[in-house]
C-alpha cells in the first residue's frame, strides 16, 4: 500500500507570530533577527519584507538597505517554542508519527490515520483549519506518497499553500521541474548537470545510470530515484529514537563476503563522519541487509560506551556482518549501516589502556573529516584497516 | 538406578547444579543434569561446557546403582515444597520416577551417553583458602569486569599467584579493581589464570553461608577448580591477553585525600539521580575545605551538593561515572577510603582497607 506523507510548513513563522502578537505590524514588512546596526543576520522575514528581496540568513544591515522601512524585532525563541508546541499537538491529534524538522516544519505519516479521519487531503485541510483557528497563523501543506514529494508539494504555492501529489501523477508533476528541486542538488551538482544539457527532472530520467554515475559518483543512484519520485526514508517520530544511517543498493546482487564488507565499511565511515559532524556520539550500531528476494534483516549491537570513532563503528558493523550466516549463503541486494541511541558528544569516558592508540585513531578521524569537509564526501577513502 | 533421600537434599543439589545450565542450549544434552550413584552417594553434574558444577549427596540409601540424565524440570522447587520425609528416586531406562507417599512425578530423560564429558581435577595437592577470604576478594573485584560480551580476557577475573603473593584483578578497560594479599604459605610455581565471570558468580553462590569452611583450589593447564566440602566447581580458563595492569597503576600521586565512605556515597547517589541517563556523569570538585558534587540532565534537572572535607591542595574538577565509585563503596569494610590523583586526564586511585586498590579513568569534557 502506498504511503500518505504530509509535510506541514508554517509560513514565515517567527515573523508571523510577531505580527499576530502585535496587530499593528500586520501588513508591514517585519524582520526578526539581529539589529541592522550590529553584525547580526536575519532569522525570518515576513512576506511583506520578502517582496523587497529580504531572506533569512542575510546580514541584517543588508536587509535594512533593501527594505529601509522594515520593523526589526529581536528573536523571542521561547515564544516561538510555545506556539510550536501548540501546533505540534494539533499534528499529533491526527497521528503519532510526527517528525519535527524544526520549530516551524514537520513531516506526518498519516497512512494509518485515513480510516479514522478520511483521505490525506481531508486531513490536510483539517490541520490547516485547526492551525488557523487555534493560532491565527497559516501553514502550507504538501501531501505525497513519500517525504520528498510531500516537501516538494508544500513549497509549491507558499504561503498558505495546499497541494497533493498523487502516486499516479508524480512522474508528470516532476517532469518539467528544474533539477535543483531535487533534494541534494546544490549549485555544484546543478552546474555539472546543466553542462550536460540536463535542466529538468524529465531530462535527468532519460540519462543512463552509467553516464550519470561517471559524472556524479554514488549520488547518481539516489538522484535518479528521486527523479522517479521514489524516496524510501521513513518518518521517525521520536527525536530520541533518531538514528543516522547510510545504505546503498547494488546494481546487481552480490554474494561475495569481501564486497559486502567493503560496502559496509564505506557506509560505516560515512555514518561515523556524520555522527562527528553533528557533534554526537552513538551507542548502538545496526547492520541492515536486504536479500535478492527483498527480505530484510537487521542486526544491532549496543556498545558499553557511546562512540564517534570510525574504527569502532566500522568494527562493530563488520562483526555483525561476519556473524550473519545468511550473508554468506544468499545474494544481497542492499547493505546499510546505521547508528542510534545518540547523545551529545560533550564528554567522553577515557580508557585506562591503549590511550595512545585511541588518540591516534581520533587524530586520523579528524584528518579524514577535514579533507571530506573541504573536498567532498567522496574525496577520501580509507584502506582496509579492519 | 534407585535411591531414597530427603527431598530438601535433592532440592539443594538441583538448585545449585541447575544454576550452571544454559537457559536454552542448542545441544539438548546440555540442558540436562546428570545423576549417578557413586561411593554410596549420588553425584549430580551440570555444565555449559565452559563451567561445570558437581554436587554430592551423601545422605542417601542407594538400592540400585545407575546413571541418568534428566532436565531440571523445576525439581528444585517441587522438592522444596514436598512435605514428606523421604522420596524414592527411581530410573528405568531414561525415564525417571520420583515418589513420596503422597506424590509421584515422572520425567523423560535423555541417554546419559549424550551428556558431555566433564573434566575434574583429582590432584591431592590443592591450595587451601578460607572460603570467606576468597569470597571477599571476588566481591571486591568482580564488578569491574566488562559486562558486554566478546571482551574475552576482560570478561574474566585474573587470579595471579607467585610465592606468597596473591592478586585478584578485574578491569573493563575504564576502571580496575585489585585485591593484593600475602599468603601464609608459598604456592608452587606461578599461577596466572583468567577465571570466567560466570564461574566466580557461581562460587559466590556456593560460598554463601559457608564462609568459615575450607576452599580447596586447583589450577591445572587450562582448568581451575574450586572445592568446598561436597561441591566442586570447575571452569575452563579464559584464553586471551589480560592487559598489563601493573603498567597503568601510578607509583605516586601528589594529592591524597581521606574521605568518610557513608556521607560521600550518599551525596554521590543523590547527584547521580539527577544525571542524564545517556551520559551518566557526576562532576566532583575539590577545593579548600570543600567537595562539591554536580550533575545535570540538560534542561531537565540539576544537582549540586557540598560536603566539607579537609582538603588543602589545588582546585580540580573530576568527572566520574557514579557507578564506578558506588561499586567500590558498597564493598568496603572500613568507614573511610582514600582518593589519590594528579590531574584530570590521569586515572584516579581509590584505596581502602588493607591491600584494596581501584583505578578509575575520569570522564573528560571534549574540547
XYZ file of C-alpha atoms in Angstrom:
753
model
C 0.000 0.000 0.000
C 1.405 3.413 -0.883
C 2.081 5.747 1.997
C 0.467 9.081 2.660
C 3.012 11.570 3.937
C 2.133 15.107 4.852
C 4.611 17.962 5.121
C 3.481 20.968 7.141
C 5.490 24.172 6.879
C 4.478 27.288 8.827
C 4.573 30.426 6.686
C 7.271 32.925 7.756
C 6.837 31.500 11.213
C 8.764 33.853 13.542
C 7.620 36.957 11.671
C 4.003 35.749 11.571
C 3.999 35.123 15.325
C 5.257 38.671 15.874
C 2.606 40.108 13.558
C -0.055 38.165 15.371
C 1.181 39.261 18.801
C 1.471 42.888 17.608
C -1.575 43.509 15.397
C -0.248 46.954 14.393
C 2.520 45.166 12.451
C 0.130 43.251 10.195
C 0.632 44.039 6.550
C 4.010 45.634 7.280
C 7.474 44.279 6.477
C 8.769 42.630 9.651
C 12.266 41.271 10.061
C 13.159 39.077 13.028
C 16.822 38.758 13.878
C 19.884 40.859 14.579
C 19.555 44.627 14.607
C 20.741 46.374 11.431
C 23.339 48.292 13.456
C 25.070 45.126 14.560
C 26.567 42.308 12.522
C 23.557 40.032 13.096
C 21.707 38.080 10.428
C 18.026 37.796 9.544
C 16.274 34.850 11.244
C 12.944 35.338 9.499
C 11.237 37.878 7.265
C 7.524 38.461 6.731
C 6.202 38.079 3.187
C 5.909 41.871 3.012
C 9.660 42.117 3.602
C 10.453 39.243 1.264
C 8.989 41.251 -1.587
C 11.981 43.557 -1.206
C 14.373 40.658 -1.580
C 14.968 40.094 2.118
C 15.507 36.486 3.132
C 16.737 34.601 6.177
C 20.479 34.246 6.827
C 21.084 37.603 5.114
C 23.105 40.176 7.116
C 20.673 42.479 8.897
C 22.487 45.571 7.615
C 21.954 44.396 4.029
C 18.267 43.766 4.732
C 17.978 47.309 6.063
C 19.315 48.699 2.781
C 16.864 46.610 0.744
C 13.882 47.456 2.912
C 14.620 50.607 4.944
C 11.138 50.952 6.451
C 11.031 47.372 7.806
C 10.400 46.827 11.510
C 13.298 44.948 13.096
C 12.491 42.760 16.104
C 14.633 40.597 18.369
C 14.220 36.808 18.343
C 11.827 35.605 21.082
C 12.702 31.914 20.921
C 10.686 30.911 23.961
C 7.537 32.414 22.460
C 8.057 30.580 19.164
C 8.606 27.338 21.070
C 5.296 27.784 22.865
C 3.390 28.333 19.618
C 5.288 25.462 18.000
C 4.289 23.086 20.795
C 0.657 24.102 20.290
C 0.843 23.355 16.569
C 2.624 20.087 17.196
C -0.199 18.930 19.439
C -2.605 19.601 16.548
C -0.436 17.378 14.319
C -0.330 14.693 16.979
C -4.106 14.639 17.247
C -4.068 13.072 13.767
C -1.090 10.703 14.014
C 1.654 9.768 16.471
C 4.088 9.627 13.546
C 5.208 13.254 13.609
C 8.825 14.091 12.808
C 9.552 17.752 13.539
C 12.413 19.148 11.452
C 12.449 22.479 13.278
C 10.021 24.682 15.183
C 8.066 25.514 12.036
C 8.240 22.367 9.946
C 7.254 18.723 10.367
C 6.557 15.511 8.481
C 3.470 13.466 9.367
C 2.868 9.893 8.273
C -0.932 9.777 8.034
C -1.179 6.418 6.221
C -2.747 4.804 9.262
C -4.991 7.767 10.057
C -7.032 7.667 6.856
C -9.519 5.124 8.163
C -10.252 7.398 11.099
C -10.111 10.866 9.586
C -10.720 10.395 5.882
C -8.350 10.817 2.899
C -4.995 12.557 3.363
C -6.264 15.694 1.603
C -9.103 15.882 4.096
C -6.630 15.545 7.000
C -4.501 18.281 5.451
C -7.444 20.656 5.219
C -8.487 19.938 8.800
C -4.957 20.669 10.012
C -4.889 23.965 8.103
C -8.213 24.964 9.598
C -7.289 23.979 13.160
C -3.969 25.841 12.970
C -5.790 28.947 11.734
C -8.450 28.722 14.449
C -6.145 27.937 17.335
C -3.124 30.092 16.497
C -4.297 32.610 13.915
C -1.368 31.542 11.697
C -1.204 29.954 8.260
C 0.525 26.731 7.364
C 1.401 25.373 3.938
C 0.593 21.700 3.494
C 2.028 19.276 0.994
C 0.900 15.689 0.580
C 2.623 12.894 -1.301
C 3.404 9.175 -1.291
C 6.802 9.930 0.294
C 8.749 12.607 2.180
C 10.442 14.073 -0.885
C 7.190 14.649 -2.779
C 5.348 15.920 0.319
C 8.001 18.554 0.921
C 8.060 19.498 -2.749
C 4.282 19.935 -2.639
C 4.240 22.135 0.475
C 6.750 24.535 -1.035
C 4.936 24.755 -4.344
C 2.434 27.503 -3.591
C 3.624 29.152 -0.414
C 2.227 30.958 1.587
C -0.989 29.284 2.689
C -0.314 26.596 0.112
C -2.050 23.286 -0.302
C -1.094 20.632 -2.819
C -1.334 16.894 -3.097
C 0.903 14.972 -5.470
C -0.621 11.567 -6.120
C 1.323 8.422 -6.873
C -0.133 8.222 -10.395
C 0.645 11.842 -11.244
C 4.074 12.152 -9.672
C 6.063 11.475 -12.837
C 4.145 14.064 -14.850
C 4.467 16.542 -11.999
C 8.235 16.134 -11.708
C 8.866 16.095 -15.471
C 9.131 19.889 -16.119
C 10.688 20.890 -12.786
C 14.240 22.215 -12.615
C 16.776 19.658 -11.349
C 17.586 21.960 -8.429
C 14.246 20.955 -6.948
C 15.712 17.516 -6.213
C 16.851 17.020 -2.646
C 20.640 17.260 -2.509
C 21.179 19.055 -5.823
C 23.160 22.146 -4.927
C 24.949 24.595 -7.143
C 27.876 22.322 -7.927
C 25.752 19.342 -8.968
C 23.362 21.585 -10.881
C 26.254 23.004 -12.865
C 27.520 19.553 -13.807
C 24.019 18.605 -14.956
C 23.395 21.845 -16.833
C 26.671 21.413 -18.708
C 25.380 18.085 -19.993
C 22.174 19.739 -21.107
C 20.186 18.305 -18.222
C 17.922 21.060 -16.898
C 14.686 19.388 -15.915
C 13.915 16.336 -13.861
C 12.422 14.851 -17.014
C 15.783 15.211 -18.765
C 17.536 13.568 -15.862
C 15.338 10.490 -16.059
C 16.471 9.887 -19.597
C 20.171 9.855 -18.769
C 21.505 6.297 -18.422
C 22.624 5.474 -14.888
C 26.145 4.596 -16.031
C 26.582 8.042 -17.612
C 25.184 9.746 -14.533
C 27.456 7.725 -12.280
C 30.504 8.738 -14.278
C 29.610 12.367 -13.684
C 28.238 12.361 -10.149
C 29.572 9.242 -8.500
C 27.432 7.491 -5.964
C 24.843 10.260 -5.595
C 23.675 9.354 -9.118
C 21.641 6.393 -7.862
C 19.949 8.486 -5.229
C 19.128 11.356 -7.612
C 17.668 9.011 -10.167
C 15.415 7.523 -7.529
C 14.186 10.962 -6.571
C 13.717 11.864 -10.243
C 11.372 8.888 -10.472
C 9.534 10.157 -7.407
C 10.959 7.398 -5.189
C 12.128 8.068 -1.627
C 12.381 5.279 0.942
C 13.034 7.456 4.001
C 10.614 6.959 6.855
C 9.023 9.414 9.216
C 10.775 8.943 12.567
C 8.529 10.233 15.322
C 10.634 10.422 18.449
C 13.587 12.775 18.433
C 15.294 10.489 20.972
C 14.921 7.468 18.733
C 16.617 9.247 15.866
C 19.308 7.443 14.038
C 21.870 8.234 11.417
C 22.311 5.809 8.573
C 23.790 5.202 5.180
C 22.847 2.463 2.755
C 23.073 1.513 -0.892
C 21.555 -0.915 -3.349
C 23.898 -2.855 -5.617
C 23.318 -2.632 -9.379
C 23.477 -6.428 -9.304
C 23.050 -8.708 -6.305
C 26.292 -9.539 -4.530
C 27.294 -12.850 -2.953
C 30.916 -12.492 -2.009
C 31.551 -11.524 1.577
C 34.515 -9.300 0.797
C 32.470 -6.976 -1.393
C 29.817 -6.835 1.301
C 32.460 -5.982 3.880
C 33.867 -3.209 1.719
C 30.408 -1.707 1.245
C 29.628 -1.964 4.963
C 32.925 -0.220 5.750
C 32.134 2.616 3.374
C 28.752 3.127 4.995
C 30.244 2.937 8.494
C 32.779 5.555 7.506
C 30.023 7.776 6.141
C 27.875 7.348 9.259
C 30.787 7.992 11.640
C 31.617 11.159 9.715
C 28.051 12.377 10.077
C 28.000 11.495 13.790
C 31.115 13.585 14.341
C 29.920 16.433 12.138
C 26.788 16.686 14.280
C 28.961 16.576 17.441
C 27.145 13.465 18.599
C 28.120 10.022 19.768
C 26.196 6.776 19.350
C 25.825 3.607 21.390
C 24.008 1.249 19.049
C 25.251 0.109 15.652
C 22.814 -1.591 13.257
C 23.587 -3.533 10.116
C 20.825 -3.824 7.538
C 20.799 -6.357 4.721
C 18.213 -6.782 2.026
C 18.434 -10.034 0.114
C 17.711 -10.771 -3.520
C 14.201 -11.894 -2.582
C 13.646 -8.490 -0.923
C 13.524 -9.995 2.561
C 15.045 -7.687 5.146
C 17.339 -8.451 8.056
C 18.680 -6.082 10.698
C 21.215 -6.883 13.424
C 22.231 -4.500 16.185
C 24.851 -4.314 18.854
C 24.885 -1.860 21.735
C 28.303 -0.784 22.946
C 29.343 -0.231 26.553
C 30.107 3.399 25.796
C 28.889 5.811 23.183
C 31.414 6.434 20.438
C 32.093 8.644 17.447
C 35.125 6.726 16.232
C 35.139 5.322 12.717
C 37.136 2.243 13.704
C 34.704 1.328 16.497
C 31.554 1.820 14.392
C 33.120 0.063 11.404
C 34.472 -2.768 13.556
C 31.065 -3.361 15.098
C 29.316 -3.310 11.719
C 31.863 -5.797 10.363
C 31.479 -8.105 13.346
C 27.705 -8.106 12.787
C 28.206 -8.894 9.114
C 30.720 -11.676 9.752
C 28.389 -13.342 12.221
C 25.467 -13.136 9.814
C 25.213 -16.608 8.302
C 22.709 -15.615 5.638
C 25.132 -13.015 4.295
C 27.403 -15.878 3.265
C 24.758 -18.006 1.639
C 22.291 -15.657 -0.018
C 22.789 -12.918 -2.616
C 22.495 -9.446 -1.132
C 20.794 -6.509 -2.775
C 21.268 -3.764 -0.215
C 23.712 -3.064 2.610
C 23.189 -0.355 5.203
C 24.796 0.758 8.443
C 23.089 3.000 10.955
C 23.691 4.184 14.498
C 21.189 5.115 17.182
C 20.999 5.986 20.891
C 22.615 9.262 20.009
C 23.802 11.714 22.623
C 25.722 14.965 22.585
C 29.472 14.423 22.447
C 30.113 16.815 25.294
C 32.109 14.420 27.435
C 33.973 11.200 26.998
C 34.882 8.262 29.228
C 38.594 7.787 28.733
C 40.298 4.383 28.800
C 42.915 3.046 31.141
C 44.727 1.089 28.473
C 45.780 1.890 24.930
C 45.287 5.616 25.206
C 47.981 6.315 22.614
C 46.221 4.056 20.129
C 42.900 5.755 20.844
C 44.407 9.194 20.362
C 45.992 8.035 17.116
C 42.595 6.826 15.839
C 40.961 10.091 16.801
C 43.517 12.255 15.087
C 43.161 10.079 11.980
C 39.390 10.646 12.114
C 39.932 14.378 12.455
C 42.286 14.467 9.493
C 39.915 12.495 7.270
C 36.957 14.657 8.341
C 38.815 17.804 7.431
C 39.554 16.549 3.947
C 35.985 15.344 3.458
C 34.524 18.648 4.615
C 36.722 20.597 2.246
C 36.784 18.350 -0.776
C 33.502 16.446 -0.554
C 32.462 13.120 0.848
C 33.938 11.009 -1.908
C 37.294 12.741 -1.793
C 38.966 10.265 0.502
C 38.539 6.598 1.289
C 40.425 4.570 3.811
C 42.235 1.419 3.007
C 41.038 -1.747 4.694
C 42.193 -1.097 8.223
C 39.958 -3.732 9.679
C 19.002 -46.788 39.415
C 17.175 -46.357 42.663
C 17.855 -44.330 45.803
C 15.985 -42.878 48.747
C 16.765 -39.469 50.257
C 15.334 -36.361 51.909
C 13.558 -34.018 49.476
C 15.405 -30.961 50.807
C 18.773 -32.517 49.882
C 17.574 -33.101 46.319
C 16.193 -29.552 46.234
C 19.530 -28.033 47.300
C 21.562 -30.082 44.851
C 19.226 -29.426 41.927
C 19.169 -25.722 42.648
C 22.952 -25.456 42.818
C 23.735 -27.590 39.790
C 20.811 -26.183 37.816
C 22.440 -22.746 38.130
C 25.115 -23.700 35.588
C 22.792 -24.987 32.924
C 22.335 -22.635 29.980
C 18.799 -21.354 29.547
C 18.323 -22.788 26.089
C 21.262 -24.580 24.623
C 21.087 -25.850 21.059
C 22.585 -29.087 22.451
C 19.696 -30.701 24.342
C 22.080 -32.790 26.474
C 23.461 -29.571 27.991
C 20.024 -28.675 29.296
C 20.141 -31.764 31.496
C 21.544 -32.731 34.869
C 23.431 -35.992 35.136
C 22.838 -38.103 38.235
C 24.992 -41.096 39.122
C 25.285 -43.274 42.167
C 28.864 -43.139 43.421
C 30.584 -44.423 46.566
C 27.334 -44.827 48.437
C 26.088 -41.360 47.487
C 24.548 -39.682 44.472
C 26.503 -37.245 42.334
C 24.793 -34.513 40.292
C 26.619 -32.743 37.446
C 25.557 -29.805 35.296
C 27.609 -27.955 32.697
C 27.522 -25.410 29.922
C 30.828 -26.882 28.596
C 32.751 -23.863 29.948
C 31.801 -24.196 33.593
C 30.753 -27.382 35.400
C 29.282 -27.976 38.830
C 29.253 -31.220 40.770
C 27.393 -31.798 43.983
C 27.458 -34.966 46.033
C 24.517 -36.030 48.182
C 25.873 -38.343 50.860
C 22.787 -38.829 52.972
C 21.074 -41.371 50.685
C 20.267 -45.057 50.668
C 21.258 -46.439 47.277
C 19.242 -49.517 46.376
C 20.370 -49.883 42.793
C 23.411 -48.347 41.098
C 22.975 -46.439 37.865
C 23.197 -43.226 35.895
C 20.593 -40.984 34.319
C 20.373 -37.619 32.527
C 17.240 -35.524 33.083
C 16.093 -31.933 32.601
C 15.850 -29.970 35.870
C 12.078 -29.578 35.340
C 11.606 -27.286 38.350
C 12.538 -30.242 40.568
C 14.315 -27.901 42.988
C 11.079 -26.009 43.596
C 8.969 -29.134 43.784
C 11.288 -30.926 46.211
C 11.488 -27.841 48.432
C 7.688 -27.855 48.680
C 7.452 -31.585 49.350
C 6.349 -32.181 52.944
C 7.009 -35.940 53.063
C 10.075 -37.166 54.999
C 11.632 -39.099 52.159
C 11.395 -39.519 48.405
C 12.256 -42.503 46.229
C 14.145 -41.709 43.051
C 13.984 -44.495 40.501
C 15.056 -44.695 36.845
C 14.020 -47.303 34.298
C 15.989 -46.731 31.119
C 15.804 -42.989 30.511
C 12.573 -42.448 32.399
C 12.738 -41.243 35.979
C 10.138 -41.504 38.635
C 10.211 -39.635 41.942
C 7.753 -40.867 44.554
C 6.789 -39.922 48.038
C 3.841 -41.340 49.980
C 1.614 -38.577 48.675
C 3.096 -37.661 45.274
C 4.530 -39.104 42.104
C 6.476 -37.369 39.310
C 7.639 -38.800 36.000
C 10.314 -37.198 33.860
C 11.512 -38.284 30.430
C 15.293 -38.158 30.435
C 17.947 -38.489 27.762
C 20.563 -41.175 27.083
C 23.309 -40.377 29.655
C 25.911 -41.171 26.979
C 24.915 -37.923 25.252
C 25.938 -35.952 28.326
C 29.259 -34.194 27.633
C 32.456 -35.323 29.318
C 33.236 -33.054 32.240
C 36.827 -32.849 33.474
C 37.537 -32.537 37.187
C 40.968 -32.339 38.786
C 41.907 -35.008 41.357
C 45.302 -33.717 42.418
C 45.624 -34.177 46.135
C 47.881 -31.090 46.084
C 45.217 -28.411 46.321
C 45.911 -24.921 47.687
C 43.902 -24.066 50.770
C 41.994 -20.860 51.470
C 39.288 -19.816 53.826
C 36.071 -19.561 51.826
C 35.182 -16.177 53.375
C 38.552 -14.614 52.466
C 38.401 -15.763 48.890
C 34.784 -14.680 48.597
C 35.656 -11.184 49.789
C 38.347 -10.846 47.128
C 35.837 -11.839 44.448
C 33.225 -9.375 45.699
C 35.786 -6.593 45.617
C 36.794 -7.191 42.011
C 34.057 -8.945 40.022
C 32.021 -5.770 39.402
C 34.885 -4.296 37.388
C 34.743 -6.995 34.685
C 33.441 -5.966 31.264
C 29.687 -6.572 31.060
C 29.330 -6.664 27.296
C 30.097 -9.911 25.506
C 33.159 -10.746 23.470
C 35.657 -8.771 25.503
C 37.317 -12.112 26.284
C 40.007 -11.568 28.924
C 38.146 -8.525 30.243
C 35.061 -10.673 30.856
C 37.024 -12.596 33.488
C 38.756 -12.066 36.800
C 42.507 -12.532 36.864
C 43.924 -14.681 39.651
C 47.675 -14.258 39.890
C 49.811 -16.020 42.475
C 53.520 -16.375 42.889
C 55.404 -17.302 46.050
C 53.395 -15.698 48.827
C 51.897 -13.003 46.591
C 48.234 -13.170 45.798
C 46.474 -10.823 43.380
C 42.929 -10.759 42.106
C 42.267 -8.188 39.364
C 39.359 -7.230 37.117
C 39.002 -4.414 34.601
C 36.635 -3.343 31.853
C 39.247 -1.042 30.370
C 37.935 2.068 32.082
C 38.277 1.083 35.730
C 40.224 -1.572 37.527
C 39.871 -3.240 40.901
C 42.600 -5.237 42.589
C 42.968 -7.132 45.834
C 46.511 -7.958 46.986
C 47.352 -10.293 49.838
C 50.281 -12.100 51.320
C 49.658 -15.821 51.607
C 50.674 -17.773 54.666
C 52.194 -20.476 52.537
C 54.052 -20.285 49.279
C 52.351 -21.550 46.142
C 54.180 -23.820 43.770
C 55.230 -22.129 40.544
C 53.441 -19.164 39.051
C 49.695 -19.012 38.549
C 48.170 -16.643 36.016
C 44.548 -17.655 35.496
C 41.719 -15.631 33.945
C 38.575 -17.045 35.525
C 35.289 -16.537 33.672
C 32.883 -14.193 35.438
C 30.208 -16.886 35.483
C 32.455 -19.228 37.476
C 33.152 -16.508 40.041
C 29.425 -15.787 40.338
C 28.714 -19.471 40.900
C 31.416 -19.600 43.532
C 29.708 -16.699 45.321
C 26.550 -18.803 45.364
C 28.310 -21.902 46.676
C 30.187 -19.909 49.296
C 27.149 -18.173 50.752
C 26.702 -19.482 54.316
C 29.969 -21.461 54.175
C 32.382 -18.590 54.904
C 34.125 -20.497 57.699
C 34.742 -23.619 55.616
C 37.831 -24.575 53.666
C 38.263 -23.939 49.938
C 40.484 -26.332 48.006
C 41.759 -24.665 44.857
C 43.449 -26.297 41.892
C 44.753 -24.763 38.703
C 45.946 -27.118 36.001
C 46.722 -26.036 32.480
C 43.515 -24.525 31.164
C 41.315 -25.511 34.076
C 40.545 -24.062 37.502
C 38.683 -25.947 40.203
C 37.061 -24.823 43.450
C 36.030 -27.365 46.024
C 34.028 -26.644 49.154
C 33.050 -29.813 51.048
C 30.855 -31.843 48.670
C 30.533 -29.215 45.944
C 33.053 -28.917 43.121
C 33.120 -26.141 40.549
C 35.429 -26.401 37.577
C 35.860 -23.865 34.798
C 37.865 -23.505 31.627
C 40.158 -20.527 31.923
C 39.605 -17.614 29.578
C 42.159 -17.513 26.802
C 43.422 -14.147 25.788
C 45.708 -11.409 26.915
C 44.959 -9.682 30.145
C 46.123 -6.087 29.841
C 49.347 -5.190 31.567
C 47.634 -3.703 34.584
C 50.770 -3.026 36.614
C 51.846 -0.556 33.964
C 48.851 1.732 34.494
C 48.952 1.799 38.298
C 50.603 5.099 39.216
C 53.526 4.834 41.606
C 52.974 8.047 43.498
C 50.404 10.794 43.321
C 50.864 14.264 44.820
C 47.295 14.688 46.082
C 45.818 12.350 48.691
C 42.525 12.792 50.448
C 40.985 10.679 53.198
C 37.183 10.574 52.944
C 34.290 9.195 55.002
C 32.572 6.498 52.929
C 28.927 6.799 54.024
C 28.279 10.552 53.514
C 30.327 10.511 50.298
C 28.281 7.601 48.951
C 25.043 9.321 49.916
C 25.911 12.634 48.215
C 27.229 10.826 45.152
C 23.994 8.862 44.864
C 21.826 11.971 45.155
C 23.819 13.717 42.431
C 23.652 10.565 40.273
C 19.853 10.567 40.422
C 19.861 13.915 38.620
C 22.434 12.938 35.974
C 21.272 12.272 32.445
C 20.744 8.636 31.517
C 22.839 8.853 28.386
C 25.990 10.408 29.788
C 25.805 9.301 33.463
C 28.398 11.667 34.850
C 28.860 13.322 38.236
C 31.474 16.042 38.490
C 33.324 16.130 41.794
C 35.010 19.429 42.560
C 37.901 19.634 45.014
C 38.685 22.963 46.650
C 39.941 24.173 50.000
C 37.842 22.588 52.738
C 35.073 21.539 50.372
C 33.960 18.821 48.000
C 31.147 19.533 45.515
C 29.081 17.004 43.606
C 27.446 18.342 40.450
C 25.327 16.686 37.819
C 22.820 17.750 35.219
C 20.407 16.419 32.704
C 20.465 19.242 30.235
C 17.444 21.481 30.567
C 15.604 18.972 32.774
C 17.333 18.534 36.098
C 20.383 19.637 38.003
C 22.019 18.802 41.322
C 24.702 20.458 43.403
C 25.835 19.158 46.793
C 28.573 20.299 49.134
C 30.497 18.241 51.621
C 33.076 19.801 53.960
C 36.398 17.936 53.904
C 39.965 18.527 54.942
C 41.412 19.413 51.575
C 44.123 21.928 51.050
C 45.513 21.434 47.588
C 44.977 22.695 44.080
C 41.423 23.174 42.827
C 40.313 20.466 40.465
C 37.111 19.047 38.971
C 36.961 15.359 38.035
C 34.092 13.720 36.131
C 33.072 10.202 37.152
C 30.649 7.539 36.098
C 28.979 7.436 39.549
C 28.516 3.654 39.359
C 32.256 3.146 39.248
C 32.660 4.834 42.626
C 29.486 3.364 44.144
C 30.563 -0.196 43.233
C 33.670 0.267 45.383
C 31.928 1.996 48.271
C 29.439 -0.874 48.533
C 32.125 -3.448 49.330
C 34.262 -1.503 51.798
C 34.792 -2.924 55.267
C 36.070 0.240 56.910
C 34.289 3.599 57.164
C 36.860 5.598 55.233
C 38.678 5.434 51.925
C 41.378 7.419 50.173
C 41.360 9.176 46.820
C 44.662 9.943 45.146
C 45.047 11.902 41.939
C 47.148 14.318 39.969
C 45.213 15.845 37.091
C 42.013 15.454 35.065
C 43.319 13.151 32.367
C 45.082 10.638 34.609
C 43.469 7.659 36.332
C 42.243 8.288 39.878
C 43.337 5.893 42.631
C 40.819 4.778 45.223
C 42.323 2.829 48.105
C 40.685 1.330 51.148
C 41.243 -1.262 53.825
C 44.349 -3.392 53.539
C 45.512 -4.248 50.030
C 42.472 -2.960 48.171
C 43.209 -0.713 45.200
C 40.978 0.685 42.464
C 41.718 2.787 39.428
C 39.068 4.874 37.705
C 39.581 6.759 34.493
C 37.724 10.079 34.727
C 35.225 11.365 32.192
C 36.640 14.359 30.412
C 34.759 17.096 28.579
C 35.525 17.024 24.863
C 37.228 20.097 23.530
